[in-house]
Amino acid sequence: MLYKTNIIIEKDENGYYAYCPELPGCQSQGDSLEEVRENITEAVELYLETLSESEKQALLNKEILTMTLEVQVA
């Protein structure tokens, strides 16, 4: 079965870090964007394999919104 989920990827001096907000604790890392994408895909697949169908539906039914926020600090 095909599932859609959101992935957040952050880059810093150590490489890339990815996590799935809908799946608590589901995270991975990699030295390149390609590597972190492969790693988080595997992590999500393995995570979902541990869940019942009702658990999958409950976790993946969340609406995740992202935005850029600009603030001014005095």
Short mmCIF file of N, CA, C and O in Angstrom, two decimals:
data_model
loop_
_atom_site.label_atom_id
_atom_site.label_comp_id
_atom_site.label_asym_id
_atom_site.label_seq_id
_atom_site.Cartn_x
_atom_site.Cartn_y
_atom_site.Cartn_z
N MET A 1 0.85 -1.18 0.00
CA MET A 1 0.00 0.00 0.00
C MET A 1 0.89 1.24 0.00
O MET A 1 1.95 1.25 0.61
N LEU A 2 0.44 2.27 -0.66
CA LEU A 2 1.19 3.52 -0.78
C LEU A 2 0.68 4.53 0.25
O LEU A 2 -0.53 4.74 0.36
N TYR A 3 1.59 5.11 1.01
CA TYR A 3 1.25 6.12 2.01
C TYR A 3 2.02 7.40 1.71
O TYR A 3 3.16 7.35 1.24
N LYS A 4 1.40 8.54 2.02
CA LYS A 4 2.06 9.84 1.89
C LYS A 4 2.34 10.37 3.28
O LYS A 4 1.51 10.27 4.17
N THR A 5 3.51 10.96 3.44
CA THR A 5 3.86 11.56 4.72
C THR A 5 4.74 12.78 4.48
O THR A 5 5.30 12.95 3.39
N ASN A 6 4.85 13.62 5.47
CA ASN A 6 5.69 14.81 5.38
C ASN A 6 7.06 14.51 5.96
O ASN A 6 7.17 13.80 6.97
N ILE A 7 8.07 15.07 5.35
CA ILE A 7 9.44 14.92 5.83
C ILE A 7 10.06 16.31 5.92
O ILE A 7 9.95 17.11 5.00
N ILE A 8 10.71 16.58 7.03
CA ILE A 8 11.46 17.82 7.23
C ILE A 8 12.93 17.47 7.14
O ILE A 8 13.39 16.53 7.80
N ILE A 9 13.67 18.21 6.33
CA ILE A 9 15.12 17.98 6.19
C ILE A 9 15.84 19.27 6.57
O ILE A 9 15.52 20.34 6.07
N GLU A 10 16.79 19.13 7.47
CA GLU A 10 17.61 20.26 7.92
C GLU A 10 19.06 20.00 7.54
O GLU A 10 19.52 18.86 7.60
N LYS A 11 19.77 21.04 7.17
CA LYS A 11 21.18 20.92 6.81
C LYS A 11 22.00 21.76 7.78
O LYS A 11 21.65 22.89 8.10
N ASP A 12 23.10 21.18 8.26
CA ASP A 12 24.04 21.93 9.08
C ASP A 12 25.46 21.52 8.71
O ASP A 12 25.66 20.81 7.72
N GLU A 13 26.42 21.92 9.51
CA GLU A 13 27.82 21.64 9.18
C GLU A 13 28.17 20.15 9.23
O GLU A 13 29.19 19.72 8.70
N ASN A 14 27.32 19.34 9.85
CA ASN A 14 27.56 17.90 9.96
C ASN A 14 26.86 17.07 8.89
O ASN A 14 27.01 15.86 8.86
N GLY A 15 26.06 17.70 8.04
CA GLY A 15 25.33 16.97 7.01
C GLY A 15 23.85 17.29 7.07
O GLY A 15 23.45 18.41 7.37
N TYR A 16 23.05 16.28 6.81
CA TYR A 16 21.60 16.45 6.73
C TYR A 16 20.91 15.61 7.80
O TYR A 16 21.33 14.50 8.10
N TYR A 17 19.83 16.14 8.33
CA TYR A 17 19.02 15.48 9.34
C TYR A 17 17.57 15.52 8.86
O TYR A 17 17.09 16.57 8.42
N ALA A 18 16.88 14.41 8.88
CA ALA A 18 15.49 14.34 8.42
C ALA A 18 14.62 13.68 9.48
O ALA A 18 15.06 12.79 10.20
N TYR A 19 13.37 14.15 9.55
CA TYR A 19 12.41 13.52 10.45
C TYR A 19 11.01 13.65 9.87
O TYR A 19 10.74 14.50 9.02
N CYS A 20 10.14 12.79 10.37
CA CYS A 20 8.75 12.75 9.93
C CYS A 20 7.88 13.22 11.09
O CYS A 20 7.77 12.50 12.09
N PRO A 21 7.26 14.40 11.01
CA PRO A 21 6.47 14.91 12.13
C PRO A 21 5.30 14.01 12.54
O PRO A 21 4.92 13.99 13.71
N GLU A 22 4.74 13.27 11.60
CA GLU A 22 3.60 12.41 11.92
C GLU A 22 3.99 11.15 12.67
O GLU A 22 3.15 10.53 13.31
N LEU A 23 5.25 10.76 12.57
CA LEU A 23 5.70 9.49 13.17
C LEU A 23 6.73 9.79 14.25
O LEU A 23 7.92 9.93 13.97
N PRO A 24 6.31 9.91 15.50
CA PRO A 24 7.22 10.27 16.59
C PRO A 24 8.45 9.37 16.64
O PRO A 24 8.34 8.13 16.61
N GLY A 25 9.62 9.98 16.67
CA GLY A 25 10.87 9.24 16.76
C GLY A 25 11.41 8.75 15.43
O GLY A 25 12.49 8.17 15.39
N CYS A 26 10.69 8.97 14.36
CA CYS A 26 11.14 8.52 13.04
C CYS A 26 12.06 9.58 12.45
O CYS A 26 11.61 10.65 12.02
N GLN A 27 13.34 9.29 12.44
CA GLN A 27 14.34 10.25 12.00
C GLN A 27 15.54 9.54 11.41
O GLN A 27 15.74 8.35 11.62
N SER A 28 16.33 10.28 10.66
CA SER A 28 17.53 9.72 10.07
C SER A 28 18.49 10.85 9.71
O SER A 28 18.17 12.03 9.89
N GLN A 29 19.64 10.47 9.19
CA GLN A 29 20.63 11.46 8.79
C GLN A 29 21.41 10.95 7.60
O GLN A 29 21.31 9.79 7.23
N GLY A 30 22.20 11.85 7.01
CA GLY A 30 23.04 11.46 5.88
C GLY A 30 24.03 12.56 5.55
O GLY A 30 23.85 13.71 5.96
N ASP A 31 25.04 12.19 4.80
CA ASP A 31 26.06 13.17 4.41
C ASP A 31 25.63 14.01 3.21
O ASP A 31 26.17 15.08 2.98
N SER A 32 24.66 13.52 2.44
CA SER A 32 24.18 14.25 1.27
C SER A 32 22.65 14.24 1.28
O SER A 32 22.03 13.44 2.00
N LEU A 33 22.06 15.09 0.46
CA LEU A 33 20.61 15.13 0.36
C LEU A 33 20.08 13.80 -0.16
O LEU A 33 19.07 13.28 0.34
N GLU A 34 20.76 13.22 -1.12
CA GLU A 34 20.34 11.92 -1.66
C GLU A 34 20.39 10.84 -0.59
O GLU A 34 19.47 10.03 -0.44
N GLU A 35 21.48 10.82 0.19
CA GLU A 35 21.62 9.81 1.23
C GLU A 35 20.56 9.97 2.32
O GLU A 35 19.97 8.97 2.76
N VAL A 36 20.30 11.18 2.76
CA VAL A 36 19.31 11.36 3.81
C VAL A 36 17.92 11.01 3.29
O VAL A 36 17.10 10.46 4.03
N ARG A 37 17.65 11.28 2.02
CA ARG A 37 16.35 10.91 1.45
C ARG A 37 16.18 9.39 1.43
O ARG A 37 15.13 8.87 1.79
N GLU A 38 17.21 8.68 1.02
CA GLU A 38 17.16 7.21 1.03
C GLU A 38 16.99 6.68 2.45
O GLU A 38 16.19 5.77 2.71
N ASN A 39 17.73 7.26 3.38
CA ASN A 39 17.69 6.80 4.77
C ASN A 39 16.34 7.06 5.43
O ASN A 39 15.82 6.19 6.15
N ILE A 40 15.75 8.24 5.21
CA ILE A 40 14.47 8.54 5.85
C ILE A 40 13.36 7.72 5.19
O ILE A 40 12.41 7.31 5.86
N THR A 41 13.49 7.44 3.91
CA THR A 41 12.50 6.57 3.24
C THR A 41 12.49 5.19 3.89
O THR A 41 11.44 4.65 4.22
N GLU A 42 13.68 4.64 4.11
CA GLU A 42 13.78 3.34 4.76
C GLU A 42 13.24 3.40 6.19
O GLU A 42 12.52 2.49 6.63
N ALA A 43 13.55 4.47 6.91
CA ALA A 43 13.08 4.61 8.29
C ALA A 43 11.55 4.67 8.35
O ALA A 43 10.93 4.03 9.21
N VAL A 44 10.93 5.41 7.43
CA VAL A 44 9.47 5.50 7.39
C VAL A 44 8.86 4.14 7.06
O VAL A 44 7.89 3.70 7.69
N GLU A 45 9.42 3.46 6.08
CA GLU A 45 8.91 2.14 5.70
C GLU A 45 8.97 1.17 6.89
O GLU A 45 7.98 0.47 7.18
N LEU A 46 10.10 1.14 7.57
CA LEU A 46 10.25 0.24 8.72
C LEU A 46 9.30 0.62 9.85
O LEU A 46 8.72 -0.25 10.52
N TYR A 47 9.15 1.91 10.10
CA TYR A 47 8.24 2.39 11.14
C TYR A 47 6.81 1.95 10.83
O TYR A 47 6.12 1.40 11.69
N LEU A 48 6.37 2.18 9.58
CA LEU A 48 5.00 1.84 9.22
C LEU A 48 4.74 0.34 9.29
O LEU A 48 3.62 -0.07 9.59
N GLU A 49 5.75 -0.47 9.05
CA GLU A 49 5.59 -1.93 9.14
C GLU A 49 5.23 -2.38 10.55
O GLU A 49 4.65 -3.44 10.73
N THR A 50 5.56 -1.58 11.56
CA THR A 50 5.29 -1.96 12.94
C THR A 50 3.88 -1.57 13.39
O THR A 50 3.48 -1.95 14.49
N LEU A 51 3.15 -0.83 12.57
CA LEU A 51 1.85 -0.30 12.97
C LEU A 51 0.70 -1.10 12.37
O LEU A 51 0.80 -1.64 11.28
N SER A 52 -0.42 -1.09 13.09
CA SER A 52 -1.65 -1.66 12.54
C SER A 52 -2.22 -0.65 11.54
O SER A 52 -1.82 0.52 11.51
N GLU A 53 -3.18 -1.09 10.76
CA GLU A 53 -3.79 -0.19 9.77
C GLU A 53 -4.47 1.00 10.45
O GLU A 53 -4.36 2.13 9.98
N SER A 54 -5.13 0.78 11.58
CA SER A 54 -5.80 1.88 12.28
C SER A 54 -4.77 2.87 12.85
O SER A 54 -5.01 4.08 12.85
N GLU A 55 -3.64 2.36 13.32
CA GLU A 55 -2.59 3.26 13.82
C GLU A 55 -2.01 4.09 12.68
O GLU A 55 -1.75 5.29 12.84
N LYS A 56 -1.81 3.47 11.54
CA LYS A 56 -1.31 4.21 10.37
C LYS A 56 -2.26 5.33 9.99
O LYS A 56 -1.84 6.47 9.76
N GLN A 57 -3.55 5.01 9.92
CA GLN A 57 -4.54 6.01 9.54
C GLN A 57 -4.58 7.16 10.55
O GLN A 57 -4.68 8.32 10.16
N ALA A 58 -4.50 6.84 11.83
CA ALA A 58 -4.54 7.88 12.86
C ALA A 58 -3.32 8.81 12.77
O ALA A 58 -3.45 10.02 12.85
N LEU A 59 -2.14 8.23 12.60
CA LEU A 59 -0.92 9.04 12.55
C LEU A 59 -0.79 9.82 11.25
O LEU A 59 -0.33 10.97 11.26
N LEU A 60 -1.17 9.24 10.13
CA LEU A 60 -0.97 9.88 8.84
C LEU A 60 -2.14 10.76 8.42
O LEU A 60 -2.13 11.31 7.33
N ASN A 61 -3.11 10.92 9.29
CA ASN A 61 -4.28 11.74 8.97
C ASN A 61 -4.11 13.17 9.48
O ASN A 61 -5.04 13.95 9.42
N LYS A 62 -2.95 13.52 9.97
CA LYS A 62 -2.70 14.87 10.48
C LYS A 62 -2.42 15.82 9.32
O LYS A 62 -1.82 15.43 8.32
N GLU A 63 -2.83 17.06 9.48
CA GLU A 63 -2.48 18.08 8.50
C GLU A 63 -1.27 18.84 9.02
O GLU A 63 -1.29 19.39 10.11
N ILE A 64 -0.19 18.83 8.26
CA ILE A 64 1.04 19.51 8.64
C ILE A 64 1.19 20.73 7.74
O ILE A 64 1.18 20.63 6.51
N LEU A 65 1.33 21.89 8.35
CA LEU A 65 1.51 23.13 7.61
C LEU A 65 2.90 23.68 7.90
O LEU A 65 3.34 23.68 9.05
N THR A 66 3.56 24.16 6.88
CA THR A 66 4.85 24.81 7.08
C THR A 66 4.75 26.22 6.52
O THR A 66 3.98 26.49 5.59
N MET A 67 5.54 27.10 7.09
CA MET A 67 5.57 28.48 6.62
C MET A 67 6.89 29.11 6.99
O MET A 67 7.61 28.60 7.85
N THR A 68 7.20 30.19 6.33
CA THR A 68 8.36 30.98 6.68
C THR A 68 7.87 32.18 7.47
O THR A 68 6.93 32.86 7.04
N LEU A 69 8.48 32.41 8.60
CA LEU A 69 8.07 33.50 9.47
C LEU A 69 9.25 34.45 9.63
O LEU A 69 10.35 34.03 9.96
N GLU A 70 9.00 35.71 9.38
CA GLU A 70 10.03 36.72 9.54
C GLU A 70 9.70 37.56 10.77
O GLU A 70 8.58 38.05 10.90
N VAL A 71 10.64 37.65 11.69
CA VAL A 71 10.42 38.43 12.92
C VAL A 71 11.54 39.44 13.09
O VAL A 71 12.66 39.24 12.64
N GLN A 72 11.21 40.51 13.76
CA GLN A 72 12.20 41.53 14.06
C GLN A 72 12.52 41.48 15.53
O GLN A 72 11.62 41.45 16.37
N VAL A 73 13.80 41.42 15.85
CA VAL A 73 14.24 41.37 17.24
C VAL A 73 14.95 42.67 17.56
O VAL A 73 15.82 43.12 16.81
N ALA A 74 14.56 43.28 18.67
CA ALA A 74 15.15 44.57 19.06
C ALA A 74 16.60 44.44 19.46
O ALA A 74 17.11 43.48 19.83
#
